[in-house]
Short mmCIF file of C-alpha atoms and ligand atoms in Angstrom, two decimals:
data_model
loop_
_atom_site.label_atom_id
_atom_site.label_comp_id
_atom_site.label_asym_id
_atom_site.label_seq_id
_atom_site.Cartn_x
_atom_site.Cartn_y
_atom_site.Cartn_z
CA MET N 1 -12.40 71.35 81.87
CA GLY N 2 -15.24 70.09 84.19
CA ALA N 3 -16.17 71.45 87.50
CA GLY N 4 -12.82 71.98 89.00
CA ALA N 5 -11.39 69.80 91.69
CA ASP N 6 -11.16 72.98 93.73
CA GLY N 7 -15.02 73.10 93.57
CA GLY N 8 -14.81 76.70 92.33
CA PRO N 9 -18.23 77.35 90.75
CA HIS N 10 -20.07 75.12 93.30
CA THR N 11 -18.40 76.70 96.23
CA GLY N 12 -19.13 80.13 94.85
CA GLN N 13 -22.76 79.17 94.38
CA THR N 14 -23.05 77.79 97.89
CA ALA N 15 -21.48 80.88 99.35
CA THR N 16 -23.88 83.08 97.39
CA ASN N 17 -26.82 81.01 98.60
CA LEU N 18 -25.58 81.19 102.16
CA VAL N 19 -25.28 84.96 101.96
CA LYS N 20 -28.82 85.16 100.52
CA VAL N 21 -30.21 82.94 103.27
CA ALA N 22 -28.32 84.93 105.88
CA LEU N 23 -29.63 88.19 104.48
CA ILE N 24 -33.19 86.92 104.76
CA VAL N 25 -32.94 84.97 108.02
CA LEU N 26 -30.63 87.19 110.05
CA PRO N 27 -32.83 90.32 110.14
CA GLY N 28 -35.80 88.11 111.00
CA PHE N 29 -33.74 86.47 113.68
CA LEU N 30 -32.60 89.83 115.02
CA VAL N 31 -36.17 91.11 115.08
CA LEU N 32 -37.21 87.97 116.92
CA VAL N 33 -34.37 88.37 119.44
CA PHE N 34 -35.30 92.01 119.92
CA LEU N 35 -38.99 91.27 120.37
CA GLY N 36 -38.24 88.35 122.68
CA SER N 37 -35.90 90.42 124.86
CA TYR N 38 -38.38 93.27 124.91
CA TRP N 39 -41.14 90.87 126.01
CA ILE N 40 -38.95 89.29 128.69
CA VAL N 41 -37.80 92.66 130.06
CA LYS N 42 -41.32 94.09 129.94
CA ARG N 43 -42.73 91.01 131.65
CA SER N 44 -40.08 90.95 134.35
CA PHE N 45 -40.58 94.65 135.07
CA ARG N 46 -44.36 94.31 135.26
CA PRO N 47 -44.29 93.93 139.07
CA LEU N 48 -42.41 97.23 139.21
CA ASP N 49 -45.30 98.89 137.33
CA SER N 50 -47.64 97.38 139.85
CA ILE N 51 -45.59 98.78 142.75
CA SER N 52 -45.41 102.19 141.14
CA ASP N 53 -49.17 102.21 140.30
CA THR N 54 -50.10 101.31 143.87
CA ALA N 55 -47.78 103.96 145.29
CA SER N 56 -49.30 106.63 143.02
CA ALA N 57 -52.84 105.47 143.80
CA ILE N 58 -52.10 105.79 147.52
CA ASN N 59 -50.58 109.19 146.98
CA GLU N 60 -53.35 110.53 144.72
CA ALA N 61 -56.40 108.97 146.34
CA LYS N 62 -54.97 109.13 149.88
CA ASP N 63 -56.17 105.55 150.15
CA LEU N 64 -53.83 103.73 152.49
CA SER N 65 -55.81 100.51 152.30
CA ARG N 66 -54.41 99.71 148.82
CA ARG N 67 -51.87 96.88 148.54
CA ILE N 68 -49.66 95.66 145.66
CA GLY N 69 -50.60 92.07 146.43
CA LEU N 70 -48.13 90.18 144.20
CA PRO N 71 -48.41 86.41 144.51
CA PRO N 72 -45.77 85.13 146.94
CA GLY N 73 -42.45 84.30 145.30
CA LYS N 74 -38.75 84.16 145.99
CA ASP N 75 -37.57 86.72 143.42
CA GLU N 76 -36.46 90.24 144.27
CA PHE N 77 -39.65 91.89 143.00
CA SER N 78 -41.91 89.71 145.12
CA ARG N 79 -39.78 90.48 148.16
CA LEU N 80 -39.80 94.20 147.32
CA ALA N 81 -43.58 94.20 146.84
CA ASP N 82 -44.03 92.33 150.09
CA THR N 83 -41.84 94.83 151.94
CA PHE N 84 -43.86 97.70 150.44
CA ASP N 85 -47.12 96.03 151.46
CA GLN N 86 -45.85 95.69 155.01
CA LEU N 87 -44.83 99.35 154.97
CA PHE N 88 -48.30 100.39 153.71
CA GLU N 89 -49.86 98.23 156.42
CA ARG N 90 -47.79 99.97 159.13
CA LEU N 91 -48.53 103.40 157.67
CA GLU N 92 -52.24 102.67 157.56
CA ARG N 93 -52.26 101.50 161.16
CA SER N 94 -50.29 104.50 162.36
CA PHE N 95 -52.55 106.94 160.45
CA GLU N 96 -55.62 105.27 161.94
CA THR N 97 -54.12 105.58 165.43
CA GLU N 98 -53.33 109.25 164.82
CA LYS N 99 -56.87 109.90 163.58
CA GLN N 100 -58.29 108.17 166.64
CA PHE N 101 -55.93 110.12 168.89
CA ILE N 102 -56.96 113.47 167.44
CA SER N 103 -60.63 112.58 167.67
CA ASP N 104 -60.28 111.38 171.29
CA ALA N 105 -58.26 114.47 172.24
CA SER N 106 -60.84 116.79 170.69
CA HIS N 107 -63.62 114.96 172.46
CA GLU N 108 -61.83 115.16 175.83
CA LEU N 109 -61.24 118.89 175.37
CA ARG N 110 -64.71 119.62 174.07
CA THR N 111 -66.39 118.30 177.22
CA PRO N 112 -64.91 120.80 179.71
CA VAL N 113 -65.23 123.62 177.17
CA SER N 114 -68.98 122.88 176.80
CA VAL N 115 -69.41 122.84 180.57
CA ILE N 116 -67.62 126.21 180.90
CA LYS N 117 -69.67 127.70 178.04
CA GLY N 118 -72.92 126.49 179.57
CA ALA N 119 -72.01 127.89 182.99
CA CYS N 120 -71.10 131.29 181.50
CA GLU N 121 -74.31 131.49 179.46
CA TYR N 122 -76.37 130.63 182.53
CA ALA N 123 -74.55 133.22 184.64
CA GLU N 124 -75.13 135.89 181.96
CA GLN N 125 -78.81 135.08 181.65
CA TYR N 126 -79.83 134.73 185.27
CA ASP N 127 -79.15 136.73 188.37
CA GLU N 128 -77.13 134.42 190.52
CA THR N 129 -76.79 134.88 194.25
CA PRO N 130 -73.21 135.53 195.43
CA GLU N 131 -73.07 131.88 196.62
CA GLU N 132 -74.25 130.57 193.26
CA ARG N 133 -71.78 132.82 191.47
CA GLN N 134 -68.98 131.52 193.68
CA GLU N 135 -70.03 127.96 192.88
CA THR N 136 -70.03 128.70 189.15
CA ILE N 137 -66.55 130.21 189.37
CA SER N 138 -65.26 127.17 191.28
CA MET N 139 -66.75 124.86 188.70
CA ILE N 140 -65.20 126.83 185.82
CA HIS N 141 -61.90 126.74 187.68
CA ARG N 142 -62.10 122.93 188.09
CA GLN N 143 -62.88 122.43 184.40
CA ALA N 144 -60.06 124.75 183.39
CA GLU N 145 -57.66 122.80 185.65
CA GLN N 146 -58.77 119.59 184.00
CA MET N 147 -58.18 121.02 180.55
CA SER N 148 -54.82 122.37 181.51
CA GLY N 149 -53.79 118.95 182.89
CA LEU N 150 -54.95 117.25 179.73
CA ILE N 151 -53.10 119.69 177.47
CA THR N 152 -49.91 119.22 179.50
CA GLN N 153 -50.21 115.44 179.23
CA LEU N 154 -50.94 115.63 175.52
CA LEU N 155 -47.90 117.82 174.96
CA ASN N 156 -45.67 115.57 177.07
CA LEU N 157 -46.80 112.46 175.26
CA THR N 158 -46.45 114.02 171.82
CA ARG N 159 -42.97 115.32 172.60
CA LEU N 160 -41.91 111.88 173.77
CA GLU N 161 -43.40 110.16 170.74
CA GLN N 162 -41.92 112.60 168.25
CA GLY N 163 -38.56 112.50 169.96
CA THR N 164 -38.53 116.27 170.46
CA GLU N 165 -37.97 115.82 174.19
CA GLN N 166 -34.32 115.15 174.87
CA VAL N 167 -33.64 111.89 176.66
CA ARG N 168 -30.41 111.91 178.63
CA LEU N 169 -29.50 108.42 179.76
CA LEU N 170 -26.97 108.55 182.58
CA SER N 171 -25.84 106.01 185.12
CA LEU N 172 -28.53 106.21 187.78
CA ASN N 173 -28.96 104.55 191.17
CA LEU N 174 -32.68 103.67 191.19
CA GLY N 175 -32.90 103.15 194.96
CA GLU N 176 -31.36 106.56 195.67
CA MET N 177 -33.63 108.23 193.16
CA VAL N 178 -36.75 106.74 194.77
CA ARG N 179 -35.52 107.47 198.31
CA ASP N 180 -34.99 111.18 197.47
CA TRP N 181 -38.39 111.30 195.78
CA GLY N 182 -40.06 109.63 198.82
CA GLU N 183 -38.74 112.36 201.14
CA GLU N 184 -40.78 114.92 199.19
CA GLN N 185 -44.05 113.02 199.42
CA GLY N 186 -45.22 114.77 202.61
CA ASP N 187 -48.54 113.67 204.06
CA ARG N 188 -48.61 110.53 201.98
CA GLN N 189 -46.04 109.07 204.30
CA GLY N 190 -47.65 106.29 206.24
CA ARG N 191 -49.58 105.06 203.22
CA LEU N 192 -46.60 105.02 200.92
CA ILE N 193 -44.13 102.22 201.63
CA LEU N 194 -40.68 102.07 200.02
CA GLU N 195 -38.71 98.83 199.74
CA LEU N 196 -35.37 99.65 198.16
CA GLN N 197 -32.58 97.26 197.36
CA GLU N 198 -29.11 98.84 197.36
CA GLY N 199 -26.87 99.21 194.32
CA VAL N 200 -29.48 98.80 191.58
CA THR N 201 -28.12 101.03 188.84
CA VAL N 202 -29.34 101.53 185.29
CA GLN N 203 -28.84 103.89 182.37
CA GLY N 204 -31.74 106.24 182.89
CA ASP N 205 -33.14 109.74 182.58
CA SER N 206 -34.11 110.62 186.14
CA GLY N 207 -36.64 113.28 185.03
CA LEU N 208 -38.51 110.79 182.86
CA LEU N 209 -38.28 107.93 185.35
CA LEU N 210 -39.69 110.20 188.07
CA ARG N 211 -42.54 111.12 185.75
CA LEU N 212 -43.21 107.41 185.24
CA LEU N 213 -43.05 106.80 189.00
CA ASN N 214 -45.36 109.73 189.78
CA ASN N 215 -47.94 108.49 187.28
CA LEU N 216 -47.97 104.99 188.70
CA VAL N 217 -48.09 106.15 192.32
CA GLU N 218 -50.88 108.67 191.56
CA ASN N 219 -52.87 105.83 190.01
CA GLY N 220 -52.11 103.61 193.01
CA PHE N 221 -53.78 106.17 195.30
CA LYS N 222 -56.49 107.15 192.83
CA TYR N 223 -57.67 103.59 192.30
CA GLY N 224 -56.83 102.46 195.82
CA ARG N 225 -58.94 102.05 198.94
CA PRO N 226 -59.23 105.22 201.07
CA ASP N 227 -57.11 103.61 203.77
CA GLY N 228 -55.05 101.54 201.34
CA HIS N 229 -51.33 101.47 200.70
CA VAL N 230 -48.98 101.92 197.79
CA TRP N 231 -45.66 100.07 197.76
CA VAL N 232 -42.71 101.21 195.66
CA THR N 233 -40.05 98.54 195.30
CA VAL N 234 -36.62 98.68 193.67
CA SER N 235 -34.95 95.31 193.20
CA ARG N 236 -32.72 93.25 190.98
CA SER N 237 -33.73 90.04 189.20
CA GLY N 238 -31.11 88.31 187.05
CA GLU N 239 -29.97 90.84 184.44
CA GLU N 240 -32.86 93.16 185.15
CA ALA N 241 -33.51 96.11 187.42
CA LEU N 242 -37.13 96.27 188.57
CA LEU N 243 -39.08 99.31 189.70
CA GLN N 244 -42.49 98.20 190.91
CA VAL N 245 -45.52 100.18 192.11
CA ARG N 246 -48.10 98.00 193.83
CA ASP N 247 -51.40 98.86 195.48
CA ASP N 248 -54.18 97.08 197.35
CA GLY N 249 -56.91 98.89 195.43
CA ILE N 250 -59.72 98.00 193.05
CA GLY N 251 -57.57 96.04 190.55
CA ILE N 252 -58.19 95.68 186.82
CA PRO N 253 -60.23 92.88 185.20
CA THR N 254 -58.01 90.48 183.22
CA GLU N 255 -59.66 91.24 179.85
CA GLN N 256 -58.93 94.97 180.26
CA GLN N 257 -55.32 94.65 181.35
CA GLU N 258 -53.88 94.87 177.81
CA LYS N 259 -56.00 97.89 176.95
CA VAL N 260 -54.99 100.15 179.84
CA TRP N 261 -51.79 101.04 177.94
CA GLU N 262 -53.79 102.50 175.06
CA ARG N 263 -54.14 106.26 174.84
CA PHE N 264 -57.38 107.56 176.41
CA TYR N 265 -58.44 104.11 177.60
CA GLN N 266 -60.17 104.13 180.97
CA VAL N 267 -61.56 100.99 182.59
CA ASP N 268 -64.27 102.98 184.34
CA PRO N 269 -64.37 106.62 183.20
CA ALA N 270 -66.85 107.44 185.98
CA ARG N 271 -64.25 106.40 188.53
CA SER N 272 -61.54 108.76 187.28
CA ARG N 273 -63.82 111.55 186.05
CA GLY N 274 -62.11 114.88 186.45
CA LYS N 275 -58.99 113.19 187.77
CA GLY N 276 -57.63 111.48 184.73
CA SER N 277 -57.53 111.36 180.98
CA GLY N 278 -56.39 107.85 180.18
CA LEU N 279 -53.02 109.14 178.96
CA GLY N 280 -50.91 108.36 182.02
CA LEU N 281 -50.12 104.72 181.27
CA ALA N 282 -49.51 105.40 177.58
CA MET N 283 -46.82 107.84 178.69
CA VAL N 284 -45.45 105.33 181.23
CA GLN N 285 -45.05 102.77 178.47
CA GLN N 286 -43.44 105.31 176.17
CA ILE N 287 -40.88 106.22 178.85
CA ALA N 288 -40.10 102.53 179.44
CA ALA N 289 -39.56 102.03 175.70
CA LEU N 290 -37.26 105.07 175.48
CA HIS N 291 -35.09 103.34 178.10
CA GLY N 292 -35.07 100.10 176.10
CA GLY N 293 -37.23 98.60 178.85
CA ARG N 294 -40.77 97.25 179.17
CA MET N 295 -43.74 97.42 181.50
CA THR N 296 -45.64 94.47 182.94
CA LEU N 297 -48.89 94.43 184.86
CA GLU N 298 -50.31 91.94 187.31
CA SER N 299 -53.68 92.73 188.76
CA VAL N 300 -56.53 91.01 190.56
CA PRO N 301 -59.89 92.79 190.85
CA SER N 302 -60.62 93.87 194.45
CA LEU N 303 -57.12 92.87 195.57
CA GLY N 304 -54.86 95.33 193.77
CA SER N 305 -52.40 95.91 190.95
CA ALA N 306 -48.65 95.77 190.46
CA PHE N 307 -47.05 97.74 187.62
CA THR N 308 -43.40 96.82 187.02
CA LEU N 309 -40.76 98.58 184.95
CA HIS N 310 -38.05 96.20 183.69
CA LEU N 311 -34.74 97.77 182.71
CA PHE N 312 -31.31 96.36 181.93
CA LEU N 313 -28.99 96.52 184.91
CA ASN N 314 -25.77 98.42 184.49
CA GLN N 315 -22.71 96.19 184.33
CA PRO N 316 -20.75 96.23 187.67
CA SER N 317 -18.03 98.47 186.16
CA GLU N 318 -20.68 101.03 185.22
CA LYS N 319 -22.07 101.30 188.75
CA ILE N 320 -21.86 104.63 190.49
P1 ADP M 401 -56.18 107.83 183.97
O1 ADP M 401 -55.79 109.24 183.71
O2 ADP M 401 -57.60 107.52 183.65
O3 ADP M 401 -55.77 107.36 185.33
P2 ADP M 401 -54.15 106.03 182.97
O4 ADP M 401 -53.61 105.91 181.59
O5 ADP M 401 -53.20 106.39 184.04
O6 ADP M 401 -55.37 107.03 182.88
O7 ADP M 401 -54.84 104.66 183.32
C1 ADP M 401 -55.74 104.07 182.42
C2 ADP M 401 -56.81 103.30 183.17
O8 ADP M 401 -56.22 102.15 183.80
C3 ADP M 401 -57.45 104.09 184.28
O9 ADP M 401 -58.53 104.84 183.82
C4 ADP M 401 -57.89 103.00 185.25
O10 ADP M 401 -59.15 102.50 184.84
C5 ADP M 401 -56.86 101.90 185.04
N1 ADP M 401 -55.82 101.92 186.10
C6 ADP M 401 -54.61 102.51 186.05
N2 ADP M 401 -53.91 102.29 187.18
C7 ADP M 401 -54.69 101.55 187.97
C8 ADP M 401 -54.55 100.99 189.30
N3 ADP M 401 -53.44 101.17 189.99
N4 ADP M 401 -55.58 100.27 189.78
C9 ADP M 401 -56.70 100.07 189.07
N5 ADP M 401 -56.92 100.57 187.82
C10 ADP M 401 -55.93 101.30 187.29
#
């Protein structure tokens, strides 16, 4: 009998060969698949290593200038890395601002302390006449007042920025608030002019808005002409409620107008020496932001300045 029609021996042989080939090829194939997958996974997770390395480098070296810097792409890792880089950027800026703030605050406090120290040392060393002694005491008093004002402003600003000061937004009639405030302004009357539109109501914290108003009005007088005026206006414009403080004083040069909102910035420190710290407008802007509003400034040197708070008007049903 030849090779059977059923192909018995041949088929058996082929099957054996196939098994042999499979036994050799399959493990190799599996190893290749494993290595390939490992390489693909490792490669696709490489950006994650980069993110993690940068984060640890920032943490260990306290170096906020580091960035992940993945090439731009549309995949999730590129987007994640980009978001992290933006976060690092914001953190770096805010740390720099804090550092600057602390250094400015220390500098501002050091000046009056040095003056007081010098005055005390002089008084201890030399016999002062009663008049001179009185003068020294007055000077120490003035410096201490200045420091106390600065510390209060620093605390107020920090509390607002850290959100530790409670903000209670209630329906508030701006015109009424300013009218009541104006009645307490005593001898300023005559130089302080109120122009108040009726029924302008907002969601506001009257304590904070009065602090904002006081700061702006103080500045209006401080940087005004001796016989000048300060106007406080409450009005409505479209969807907005406006509270404006305008003066006919020295004005602010155009190139400095953006900077006056920065903490400790003073256009002319000699002009406000002993009377200011450069923190007032930073606080004004902070209060506006806490109300969801914004501040604008228009000013012309030698003609005067107008600082305007823009808030959302209450809807008619919310009016009081
Ligand atoms: P300061 O305590 O120095 O008044 P502010 O933050 O209130 O600080 O103001 C910052 C700077 O902006 C002031 O030093 C002053 O140069 C300028 N400025 C503020 N208000 C006025 C104004 N009404 N007219 C002119 N300059 C002003």
